[in-house]
XYZ file of C-alpha atoms in Angstrom:
560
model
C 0.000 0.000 0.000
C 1.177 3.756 -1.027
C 2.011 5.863 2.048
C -0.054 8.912 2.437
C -3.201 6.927 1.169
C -6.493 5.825 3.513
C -7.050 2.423 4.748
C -9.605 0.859 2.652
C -12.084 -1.087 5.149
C -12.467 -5.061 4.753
C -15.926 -5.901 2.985
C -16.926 -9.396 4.411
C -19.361 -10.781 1.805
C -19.754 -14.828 2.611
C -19.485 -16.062 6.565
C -16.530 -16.722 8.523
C -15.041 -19.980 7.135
C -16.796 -20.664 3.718
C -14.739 -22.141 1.194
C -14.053 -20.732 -2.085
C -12.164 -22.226 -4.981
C -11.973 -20.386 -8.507
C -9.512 -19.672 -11.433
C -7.908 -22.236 -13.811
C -6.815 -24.904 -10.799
C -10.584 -24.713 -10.235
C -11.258 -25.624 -13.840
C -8.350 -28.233 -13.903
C -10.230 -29.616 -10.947
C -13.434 -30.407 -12.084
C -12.319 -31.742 -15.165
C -10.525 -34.531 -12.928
C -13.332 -35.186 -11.139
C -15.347 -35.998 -14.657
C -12.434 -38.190 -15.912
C -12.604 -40.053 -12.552
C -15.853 -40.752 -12.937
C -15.413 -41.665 -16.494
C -12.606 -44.242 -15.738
C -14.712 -46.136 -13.133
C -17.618 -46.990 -16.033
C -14.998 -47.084 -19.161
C -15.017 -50.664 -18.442
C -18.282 -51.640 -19.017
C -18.436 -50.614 -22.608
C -19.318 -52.508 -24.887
C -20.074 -56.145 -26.088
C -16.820 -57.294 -23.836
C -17.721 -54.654 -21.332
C -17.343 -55.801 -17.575
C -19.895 -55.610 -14.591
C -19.090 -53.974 -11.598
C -20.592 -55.035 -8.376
C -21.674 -52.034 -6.151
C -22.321 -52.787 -1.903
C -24.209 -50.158 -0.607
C -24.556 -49.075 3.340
C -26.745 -51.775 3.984
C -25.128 -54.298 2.923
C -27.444 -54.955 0.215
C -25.429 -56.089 -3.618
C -26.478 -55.073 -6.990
C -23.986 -56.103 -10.311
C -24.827 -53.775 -12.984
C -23.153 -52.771 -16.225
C -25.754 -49.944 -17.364
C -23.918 -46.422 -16.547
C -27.026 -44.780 -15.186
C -27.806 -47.271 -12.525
C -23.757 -47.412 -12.036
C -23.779 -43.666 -11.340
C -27.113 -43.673 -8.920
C -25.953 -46.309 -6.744
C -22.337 -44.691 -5.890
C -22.369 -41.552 -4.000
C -21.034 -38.779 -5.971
C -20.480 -35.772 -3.761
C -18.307 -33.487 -6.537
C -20.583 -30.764 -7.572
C -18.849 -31.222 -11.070
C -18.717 -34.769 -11.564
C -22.630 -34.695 -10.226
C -23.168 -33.042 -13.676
C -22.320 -36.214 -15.542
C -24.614 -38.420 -13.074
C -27.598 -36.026 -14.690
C -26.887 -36.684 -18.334
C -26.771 -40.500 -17.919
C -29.887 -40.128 -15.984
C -31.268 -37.619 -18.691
C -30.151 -40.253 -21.845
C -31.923 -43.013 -19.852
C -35.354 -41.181 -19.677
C -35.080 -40.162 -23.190
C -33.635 -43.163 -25.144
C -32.580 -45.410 -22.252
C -29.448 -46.590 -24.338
C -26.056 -45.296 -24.548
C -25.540 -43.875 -21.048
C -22.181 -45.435 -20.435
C -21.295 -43.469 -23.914
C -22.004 -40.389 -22.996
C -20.657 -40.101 -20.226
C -17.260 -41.255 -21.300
C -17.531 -38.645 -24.639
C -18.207 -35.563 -22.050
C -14.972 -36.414 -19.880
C -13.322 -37.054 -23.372
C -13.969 -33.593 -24.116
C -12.989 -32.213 -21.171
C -9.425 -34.119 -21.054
C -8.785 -33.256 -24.736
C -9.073 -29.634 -24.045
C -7.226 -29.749 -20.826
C -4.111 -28.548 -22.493
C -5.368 -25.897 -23.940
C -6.863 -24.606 -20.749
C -3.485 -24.983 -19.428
C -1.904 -22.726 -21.548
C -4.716 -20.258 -21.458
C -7.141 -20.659 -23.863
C -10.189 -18.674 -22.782
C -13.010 -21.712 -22.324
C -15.287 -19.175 -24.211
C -14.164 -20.114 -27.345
C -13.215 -23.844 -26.190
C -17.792 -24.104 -25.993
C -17.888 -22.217 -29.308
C -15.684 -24.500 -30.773
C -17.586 -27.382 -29.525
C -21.013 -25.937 -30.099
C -19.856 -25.967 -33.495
C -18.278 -29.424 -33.957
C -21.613 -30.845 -31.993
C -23.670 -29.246 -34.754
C -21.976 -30.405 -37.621
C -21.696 -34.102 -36.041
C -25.532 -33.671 -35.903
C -25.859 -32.958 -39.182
C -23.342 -35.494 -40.529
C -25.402 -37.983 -38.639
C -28.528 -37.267 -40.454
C -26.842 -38.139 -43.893
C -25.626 -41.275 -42.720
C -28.744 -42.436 -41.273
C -30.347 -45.298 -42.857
C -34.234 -44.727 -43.156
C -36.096 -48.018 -42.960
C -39.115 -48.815 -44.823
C -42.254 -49.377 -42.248
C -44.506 -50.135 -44.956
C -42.665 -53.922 -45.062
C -43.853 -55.201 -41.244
C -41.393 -58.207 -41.916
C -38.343 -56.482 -42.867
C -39.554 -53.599 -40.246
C -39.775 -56.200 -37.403
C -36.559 -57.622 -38.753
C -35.004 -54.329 -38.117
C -36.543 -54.187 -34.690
C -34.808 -57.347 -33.819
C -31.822 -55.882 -34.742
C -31.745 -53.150 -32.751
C -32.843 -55.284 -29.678
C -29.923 -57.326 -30.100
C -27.176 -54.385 -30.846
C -28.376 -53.216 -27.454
C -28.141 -56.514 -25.158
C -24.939 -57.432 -27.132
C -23.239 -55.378 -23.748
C -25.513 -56.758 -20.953
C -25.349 -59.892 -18.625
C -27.950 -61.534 -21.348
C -26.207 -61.265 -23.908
C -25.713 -65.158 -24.493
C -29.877 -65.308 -24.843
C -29.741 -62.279 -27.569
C -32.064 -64.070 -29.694
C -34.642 -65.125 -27.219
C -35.039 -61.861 -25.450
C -34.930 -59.835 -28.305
C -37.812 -61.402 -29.964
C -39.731 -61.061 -26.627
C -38.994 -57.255 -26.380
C -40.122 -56.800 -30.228
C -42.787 -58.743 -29.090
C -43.611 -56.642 -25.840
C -43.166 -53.331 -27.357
C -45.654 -53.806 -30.552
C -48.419 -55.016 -28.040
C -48.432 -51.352 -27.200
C -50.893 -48.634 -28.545
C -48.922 -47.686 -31.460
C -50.071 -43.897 -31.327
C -48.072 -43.333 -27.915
C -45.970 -46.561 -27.156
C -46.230 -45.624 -22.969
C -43.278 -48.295 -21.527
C -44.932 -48.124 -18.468
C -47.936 -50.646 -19.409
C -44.687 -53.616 -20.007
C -45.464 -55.118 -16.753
C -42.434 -56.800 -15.030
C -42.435 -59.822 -12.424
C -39.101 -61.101 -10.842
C -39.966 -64.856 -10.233
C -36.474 -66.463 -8.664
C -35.526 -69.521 -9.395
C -35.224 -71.286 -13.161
C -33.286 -70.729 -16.385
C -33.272 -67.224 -18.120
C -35.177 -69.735 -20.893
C -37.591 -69.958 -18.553
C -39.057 -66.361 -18.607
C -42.043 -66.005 -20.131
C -44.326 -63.007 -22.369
C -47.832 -62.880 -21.164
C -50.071 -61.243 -23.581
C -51.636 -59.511 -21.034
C -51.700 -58.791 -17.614
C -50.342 -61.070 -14.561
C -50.142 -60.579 -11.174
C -49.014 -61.949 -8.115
C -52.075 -64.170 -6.135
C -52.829 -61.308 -3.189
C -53.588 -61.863 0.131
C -56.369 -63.518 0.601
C -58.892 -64.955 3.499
C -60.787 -68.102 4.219
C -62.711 -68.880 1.975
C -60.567 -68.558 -1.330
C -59.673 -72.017 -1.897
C -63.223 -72.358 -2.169
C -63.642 -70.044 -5.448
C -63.335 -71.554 -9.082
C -59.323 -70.497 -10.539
C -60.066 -70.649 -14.550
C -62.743 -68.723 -16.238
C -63.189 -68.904 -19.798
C -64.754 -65.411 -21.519
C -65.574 -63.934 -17.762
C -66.789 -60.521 -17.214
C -64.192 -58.711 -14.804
C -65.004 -55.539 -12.969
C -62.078 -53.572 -11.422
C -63.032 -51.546 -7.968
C -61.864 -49.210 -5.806
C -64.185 -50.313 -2.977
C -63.215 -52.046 0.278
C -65.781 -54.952 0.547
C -65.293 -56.011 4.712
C -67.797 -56.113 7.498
C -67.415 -52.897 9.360
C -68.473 -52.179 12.775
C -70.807 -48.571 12.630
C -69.786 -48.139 16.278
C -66.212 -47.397 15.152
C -67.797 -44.585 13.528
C -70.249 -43.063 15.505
C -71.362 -43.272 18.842
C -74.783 -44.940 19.520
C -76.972 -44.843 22.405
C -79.399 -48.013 22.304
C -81.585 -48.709 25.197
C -83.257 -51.881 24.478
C -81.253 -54.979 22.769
C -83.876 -55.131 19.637
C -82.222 -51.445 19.337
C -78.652 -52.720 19.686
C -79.403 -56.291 16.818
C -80.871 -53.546 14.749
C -77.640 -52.082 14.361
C -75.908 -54.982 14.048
C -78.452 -55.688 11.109
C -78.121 -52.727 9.085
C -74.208 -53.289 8.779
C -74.515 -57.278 7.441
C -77.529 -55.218 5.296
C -74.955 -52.515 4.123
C -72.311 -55.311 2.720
C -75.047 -57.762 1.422
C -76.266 -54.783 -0.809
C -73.113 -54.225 -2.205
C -72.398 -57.633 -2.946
C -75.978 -59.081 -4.422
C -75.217 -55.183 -6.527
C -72.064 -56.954 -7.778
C -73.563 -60.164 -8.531
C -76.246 -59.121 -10.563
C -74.188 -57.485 -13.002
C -72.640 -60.475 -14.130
C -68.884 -60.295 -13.049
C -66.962 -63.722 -12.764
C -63.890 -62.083 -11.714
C -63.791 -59.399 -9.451
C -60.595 -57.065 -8.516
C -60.397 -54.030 -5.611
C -58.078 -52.366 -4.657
C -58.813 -52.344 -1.306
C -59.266 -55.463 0.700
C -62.090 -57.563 0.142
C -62.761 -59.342 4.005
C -63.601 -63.009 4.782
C -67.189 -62.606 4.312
C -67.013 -61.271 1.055
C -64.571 -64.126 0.085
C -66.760 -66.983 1.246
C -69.858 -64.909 -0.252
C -68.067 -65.171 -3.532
C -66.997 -68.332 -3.625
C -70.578 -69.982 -2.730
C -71.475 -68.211 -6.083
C -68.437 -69.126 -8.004
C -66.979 -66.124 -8.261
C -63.460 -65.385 -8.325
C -62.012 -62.038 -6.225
C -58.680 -60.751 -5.132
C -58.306 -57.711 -2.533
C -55.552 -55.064 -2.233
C -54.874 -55.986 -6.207
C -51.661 -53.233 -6.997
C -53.172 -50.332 -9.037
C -50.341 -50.087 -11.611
C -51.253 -53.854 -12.205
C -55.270 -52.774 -11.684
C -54.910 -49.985 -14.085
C -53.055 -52.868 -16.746
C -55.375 -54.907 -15.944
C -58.576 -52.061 -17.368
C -56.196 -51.498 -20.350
C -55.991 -55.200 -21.421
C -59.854 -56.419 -20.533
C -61.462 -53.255 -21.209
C -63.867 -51.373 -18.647
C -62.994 -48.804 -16.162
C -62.196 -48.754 -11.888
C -65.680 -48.243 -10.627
C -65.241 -46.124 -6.847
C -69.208 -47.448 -5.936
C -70.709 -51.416 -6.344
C -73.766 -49.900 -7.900
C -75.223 -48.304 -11.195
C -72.564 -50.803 -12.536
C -73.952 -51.242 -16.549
C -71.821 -53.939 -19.034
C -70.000 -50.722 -20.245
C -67.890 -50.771 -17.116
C -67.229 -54.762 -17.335
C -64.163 -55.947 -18.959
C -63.729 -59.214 -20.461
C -60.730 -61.569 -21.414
C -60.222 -65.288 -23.511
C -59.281 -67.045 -20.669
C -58.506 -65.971 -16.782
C -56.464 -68.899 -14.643
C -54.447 -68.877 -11.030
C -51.247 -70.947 -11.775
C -48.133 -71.971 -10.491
C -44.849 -69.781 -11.870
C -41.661 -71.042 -9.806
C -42.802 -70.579 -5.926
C -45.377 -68.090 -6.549
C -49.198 -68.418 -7.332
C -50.017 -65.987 -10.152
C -53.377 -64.298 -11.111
C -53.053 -64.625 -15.277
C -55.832 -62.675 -18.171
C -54.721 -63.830 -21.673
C -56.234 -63.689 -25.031
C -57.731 -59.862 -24.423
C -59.357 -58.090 -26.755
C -58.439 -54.286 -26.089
C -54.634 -55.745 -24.873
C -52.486 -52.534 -25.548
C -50.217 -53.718 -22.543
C -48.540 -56.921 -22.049
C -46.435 -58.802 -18.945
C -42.571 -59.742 -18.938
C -41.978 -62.956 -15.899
C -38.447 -63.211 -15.588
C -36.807 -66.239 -14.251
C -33.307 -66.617 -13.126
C -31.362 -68.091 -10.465
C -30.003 -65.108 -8.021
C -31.895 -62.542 -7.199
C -29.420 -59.683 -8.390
C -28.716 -61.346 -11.399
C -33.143 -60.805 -12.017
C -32.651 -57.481 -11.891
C -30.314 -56.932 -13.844
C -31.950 -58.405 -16.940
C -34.624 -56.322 -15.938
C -32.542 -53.276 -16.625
C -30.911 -54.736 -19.578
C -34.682 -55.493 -20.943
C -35.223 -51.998 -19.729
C -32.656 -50.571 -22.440
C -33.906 -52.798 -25.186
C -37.314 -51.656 -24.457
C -36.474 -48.111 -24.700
C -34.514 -48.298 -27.733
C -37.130 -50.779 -29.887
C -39.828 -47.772 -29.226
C -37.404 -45.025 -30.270
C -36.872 -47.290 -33.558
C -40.559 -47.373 -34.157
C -41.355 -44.208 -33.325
C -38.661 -42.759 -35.923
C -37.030 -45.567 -38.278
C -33.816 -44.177 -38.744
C -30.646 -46.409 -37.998
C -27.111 -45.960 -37.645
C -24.107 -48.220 -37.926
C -23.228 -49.294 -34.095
C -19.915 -50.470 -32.349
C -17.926 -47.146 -32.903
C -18.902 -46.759 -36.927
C -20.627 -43.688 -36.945
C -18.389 -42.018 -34.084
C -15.441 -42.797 -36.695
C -17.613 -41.570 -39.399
C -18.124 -38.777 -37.311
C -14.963 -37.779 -36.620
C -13.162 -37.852 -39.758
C -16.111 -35.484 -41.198
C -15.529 -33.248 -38.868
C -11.355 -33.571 -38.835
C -11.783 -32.824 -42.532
C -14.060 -29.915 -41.903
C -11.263 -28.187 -39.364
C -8.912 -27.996 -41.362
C -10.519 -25.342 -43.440
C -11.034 -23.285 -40.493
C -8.424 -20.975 -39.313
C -7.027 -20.038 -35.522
C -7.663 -21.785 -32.302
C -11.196 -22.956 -33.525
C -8.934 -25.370 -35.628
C -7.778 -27.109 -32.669
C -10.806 -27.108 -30.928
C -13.095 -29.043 -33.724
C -10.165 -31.344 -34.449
C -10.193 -32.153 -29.911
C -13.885 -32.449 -30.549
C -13.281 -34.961 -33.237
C -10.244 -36.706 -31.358
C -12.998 -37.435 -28.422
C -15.174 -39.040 -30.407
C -12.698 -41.707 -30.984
C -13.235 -42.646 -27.526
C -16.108 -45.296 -27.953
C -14.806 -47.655 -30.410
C -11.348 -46.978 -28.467
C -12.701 -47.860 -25.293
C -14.911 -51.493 -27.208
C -11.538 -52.754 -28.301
C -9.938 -51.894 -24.639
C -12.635 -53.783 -22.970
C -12.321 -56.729 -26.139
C -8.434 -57.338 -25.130
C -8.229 -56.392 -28.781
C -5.171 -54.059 -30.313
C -7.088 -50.437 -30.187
C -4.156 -48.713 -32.307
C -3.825 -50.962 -34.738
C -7.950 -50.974 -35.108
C -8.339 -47.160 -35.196
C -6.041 -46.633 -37.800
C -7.664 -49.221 -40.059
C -11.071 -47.734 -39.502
C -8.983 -44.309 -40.363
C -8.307 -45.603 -43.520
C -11.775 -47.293 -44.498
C -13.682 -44.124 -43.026
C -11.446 -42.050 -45.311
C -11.466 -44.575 -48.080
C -15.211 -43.686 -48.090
C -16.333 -46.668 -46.081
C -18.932 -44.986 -43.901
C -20.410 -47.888 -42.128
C -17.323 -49.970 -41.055
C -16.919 -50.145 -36.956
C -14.971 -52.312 -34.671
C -15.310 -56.101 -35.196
C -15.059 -58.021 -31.315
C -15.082 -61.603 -32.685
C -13.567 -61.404 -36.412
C -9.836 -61.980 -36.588
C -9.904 -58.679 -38.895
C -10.823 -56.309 -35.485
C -13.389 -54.236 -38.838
C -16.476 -55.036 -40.368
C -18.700 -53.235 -42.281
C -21.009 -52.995 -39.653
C -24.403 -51.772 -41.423
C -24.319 -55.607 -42.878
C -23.568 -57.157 -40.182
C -27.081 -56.111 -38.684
C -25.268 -54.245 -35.630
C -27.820 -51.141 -35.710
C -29.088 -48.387 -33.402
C -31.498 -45.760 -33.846
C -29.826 -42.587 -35.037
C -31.653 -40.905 -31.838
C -29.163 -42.209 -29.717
C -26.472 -40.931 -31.429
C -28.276 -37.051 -31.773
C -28.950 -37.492 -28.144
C -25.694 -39.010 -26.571
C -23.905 -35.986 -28.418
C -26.146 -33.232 -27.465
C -25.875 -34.390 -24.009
C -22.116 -34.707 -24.011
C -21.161 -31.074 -25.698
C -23.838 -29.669 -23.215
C -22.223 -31.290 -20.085
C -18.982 -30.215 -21.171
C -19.821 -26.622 -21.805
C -21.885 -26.679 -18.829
C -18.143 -27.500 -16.645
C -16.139 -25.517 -18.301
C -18.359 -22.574 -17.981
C -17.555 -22.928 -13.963
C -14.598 -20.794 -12.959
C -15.603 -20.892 -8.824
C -17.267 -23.280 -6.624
C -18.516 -21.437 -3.070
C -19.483 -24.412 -0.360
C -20.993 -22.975 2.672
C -19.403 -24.037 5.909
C -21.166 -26.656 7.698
C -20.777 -24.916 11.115
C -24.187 -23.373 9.791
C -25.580 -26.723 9.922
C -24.458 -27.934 12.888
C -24.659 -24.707 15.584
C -28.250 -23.520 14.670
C -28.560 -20.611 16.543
C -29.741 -17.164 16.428
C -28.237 -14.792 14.071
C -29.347 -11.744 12.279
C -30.874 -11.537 8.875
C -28.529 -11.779 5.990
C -27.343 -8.472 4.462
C -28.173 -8.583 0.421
C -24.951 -9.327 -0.607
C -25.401 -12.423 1.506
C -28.916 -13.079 0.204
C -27.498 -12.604 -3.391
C -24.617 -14.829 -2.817
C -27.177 -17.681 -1.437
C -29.543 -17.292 -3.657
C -26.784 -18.465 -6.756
C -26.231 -21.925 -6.829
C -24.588 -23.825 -4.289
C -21.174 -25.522 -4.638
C -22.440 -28.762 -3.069
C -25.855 -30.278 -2.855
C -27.607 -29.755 0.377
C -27.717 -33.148 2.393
């Protein structure tokens, strides 16, 4: 400080003992974080990809390959790594493929650039650069694509198939490709065509069996529900029944519990107890006269309804799930009635055949043969109870990207074609543009040599030796050739060798990537607030406005 000059006074903005982090280190930083995260799922890429088991605080095991469900189960606490855990989430709602790939093409991006954020390069014109090379990748994609003809149902459901497959070829299943992909093709055109909702492919974990074992109901199953005496009693295969779905709990109940009575003569007190038998034996003689064989609540239906029932030979199951109830209207027809009368045939549903049978230990409740069936059940079988779910998420994927094929029709090359494609496109474009933007595009394109990079890695195969072949096809003008896992060649064209994926997943995995990676390097500071706040709760004044301000920004870390 210059003699002769005033003090300046101290400005306090943030509270004693906040930490603050900014500049380049900052930047250099998060970008580690990414690639950390990025290393741990690099290994399950691809059709040689490995599993990882994760343990969680309760002991409890799951053994997963699918990056999304990688990324929820571990604990990621670095505000900039957290940003990849939201794309793979993101690609999973939207295409529900490729969410180990884009998270390992964001932390690409990031550590091909880290150089140049070393030296300086503002990370202004590191996003512009990218912005650029993600549009142009877009674009490249959409001449590539192949557009299949729907009008064909065989060679469309071929290409379904296809699809199916390129997607389990990664997963624990993949040794049953053929099997479950027909079942997912299967699943996924039982569906309304006009809005293909996922959520109506029921799924039932039986354990025990062979993955052969698991079975497509054309309709809706359900696990048998609780049920009271009387049920053993009640016929367990219909043929054509009328079903009515309910919302109303069918059991004796006891009017004192309600209200408070006053009776001074006994008559008075078995008149009471008259008028509530009278109250349920209206309800059920309403249901019985309109016809209904089978009869579903979702409450509980007691022990006198039961027995009631089953002296009529009619079939009923209490506290039925409503997912499965609301499956269950889709499939048969009808609607959830809330009251047992005014019940016309409008509201009954109605199925082929309706049977209780054994699946593995469990009794289920099975409607086949429906004539409004826009929904459909998946019972998987398999010996460990991890290793259920995790077909269920691999069946998840396929699911996801089957509908995305039949909603659009357009198909890329997979295993690392059209990211080679991709990249030499945009390597070629570069080089007519001049300054750093040059460098940038050509990073961008380096990156995207990261997937089939990473297949031959996890394959054991040489990934030099394979890159610069595909170089040399790609700029030979062979669009479609990708990396080979099983040929002694390491490249196949891979268009003909039916390894497809809708071009969605490409559009979506990139958009997703460039935005991430914009998104961190745009962050030059991280504030956390100290946790002394948290843990000494005690009176304080009201925070000045720069305070307010500061708060009101986003946060460092996620509040716990």
């Amino acid at each position: 400080m210059q003699r002769g000059l005033p003090m300046q006074p101290t400005v306090v903005l943030l509270k004693e003992g906040t930490d603050t982090s900014q500049g380049t280190p900052q930047l250099l930083s998060n970008i580690s974080a990414c690639l950390a995260v990025a290393e741990t799922l690099s290994s399950t890429l691809g059709p040689r990809g490995m599993d990882k088991l994760i343990v969680n605080e309760r002991g409890e095991a799951q053994i997963t390959n699918d990056g999304a469900t990688i990324l929820k189960l571990l604990d990621i606490i670095h505000p900039a790594a957290r940003t990849l855990v939201d794309i793979a989430r993101a690609q999973d709602a939207e295409v529900g493929d490729g969410t180990t790939s884009v998270v390992l093409l964001a932390a690409q991006l990031l550590k091909e650039v880290r150089g140049y954020i070393e030296e300086g390069v503002s990370p202004h014109i590191i996003t512009k650069g990218f912005r650029k090379a993600s549009q142009l990748a877009i674009e490249r994609i959409k001449d590539i694509q192949v557009v299949v003809d729907k009008s064909n149902p065989e060679r469309f459901r071929s290409l379904l198939l296809k699809c199916a497959s390129t997607s389990m070829s990664s997963k624990l299943i993949h040794s049953e490709k053929p099997f479950f992909s027909e079942m997912v093709v299967e699943a996924v055109q039982s569906l309304d065509p006009e809005d293909l909702d996922e959520s109506l492919i029921g799924v039932k974990k039986i354990p025990g069996g062979g993955m052969q074992d698991s079975v497509l109901v054309r309709g809706v199953a359900f696990k048998k529900t609780f049920t009271y005496a009387g049920a053993e009693q009640q016929p367990k295969s219909f043929k054509n029944p009328r079903i009515l779905s309910l919302n109303v709990e069918l059991e004796l109940k006891a009017e004192k519990d309600n209200a408070e009575v006053r009776v001074e003569a006994v008559s008075d007190y078995q008149a009471i107890v008259d008028a509530e038998w009278e109250i349920i034996y209206r309800k059920l003689e309403a249901i019985e006269e309109t016809g209904a064989k089978v009869v579903l609540s979702k409450l509980p239906i007691g022990d006198l309804a039961t027995q009631w029932f089953a002296d009529r030979d009619i079939f009923c199951a209490g506290r039925v799930p409503s997912a499965d109830l609301r499956r269950v209207c889709q499939a048969v027809g009808g609607s959830i009635q809330s009251t047992c009368f005014d019940i016309g045939p409008e509201h009954l549903g109605t199925c082929g055949r309706f049977d209780e049978r054994q699946i593995g230990g469990e009794r289920y409740n099975v409607f086949e043969d429906c004539p409004k069936a826009k929904t459909c059940t998946l019972l998987l079988r398999g010996g460990a109870e991890q290793f259920i779910e995790e077909v269920e998420r691999s069946l998840h994927d396929a699911i996801m990207v089957v509908k995305r094929a039949m909603k659009n029709g357009e198909v890329v090359a997979g295993g690392g074609a059209a990211e080679m494609n991709l990249s030499a496109y945009i390597r070629k474009h570069a080089l007519q543009i001049p300054g750093k933007m040059q460098l940038i595009m050509t990073a961008f394109a380096k990156a995207l040599e990261i997937i089939p990079r990473q297949i031959c890695d996890n394959a054991g195969l040489d990934s030099t030796d394979i890159l610069n072949k595909l170089r040399m096809r790609h700029a030979a003008g062979d669009k479609y050739y990708g990396v080979d896992v099983d040929g002694p060649e390491g490249t196949r064209d891979n268009l003909e060798a039916f390894v497809w994926e809708p071009s969605l997943v490409k559009v979506n995995a990139i958009n997703s990537a460039t935005e991430a990676a914009c998104l961190i390097l745009s962050v030059d500071e991280t504030v956390k607030n100290p946790q002394s706040e948290q843990q000494n709760p005690g009176p304080r004044a009201p925070p000045g406005a720069a305070q307010r301000a500061l708060r009101g920004r986003g946060r460092g870390v996620p509040r716990r």
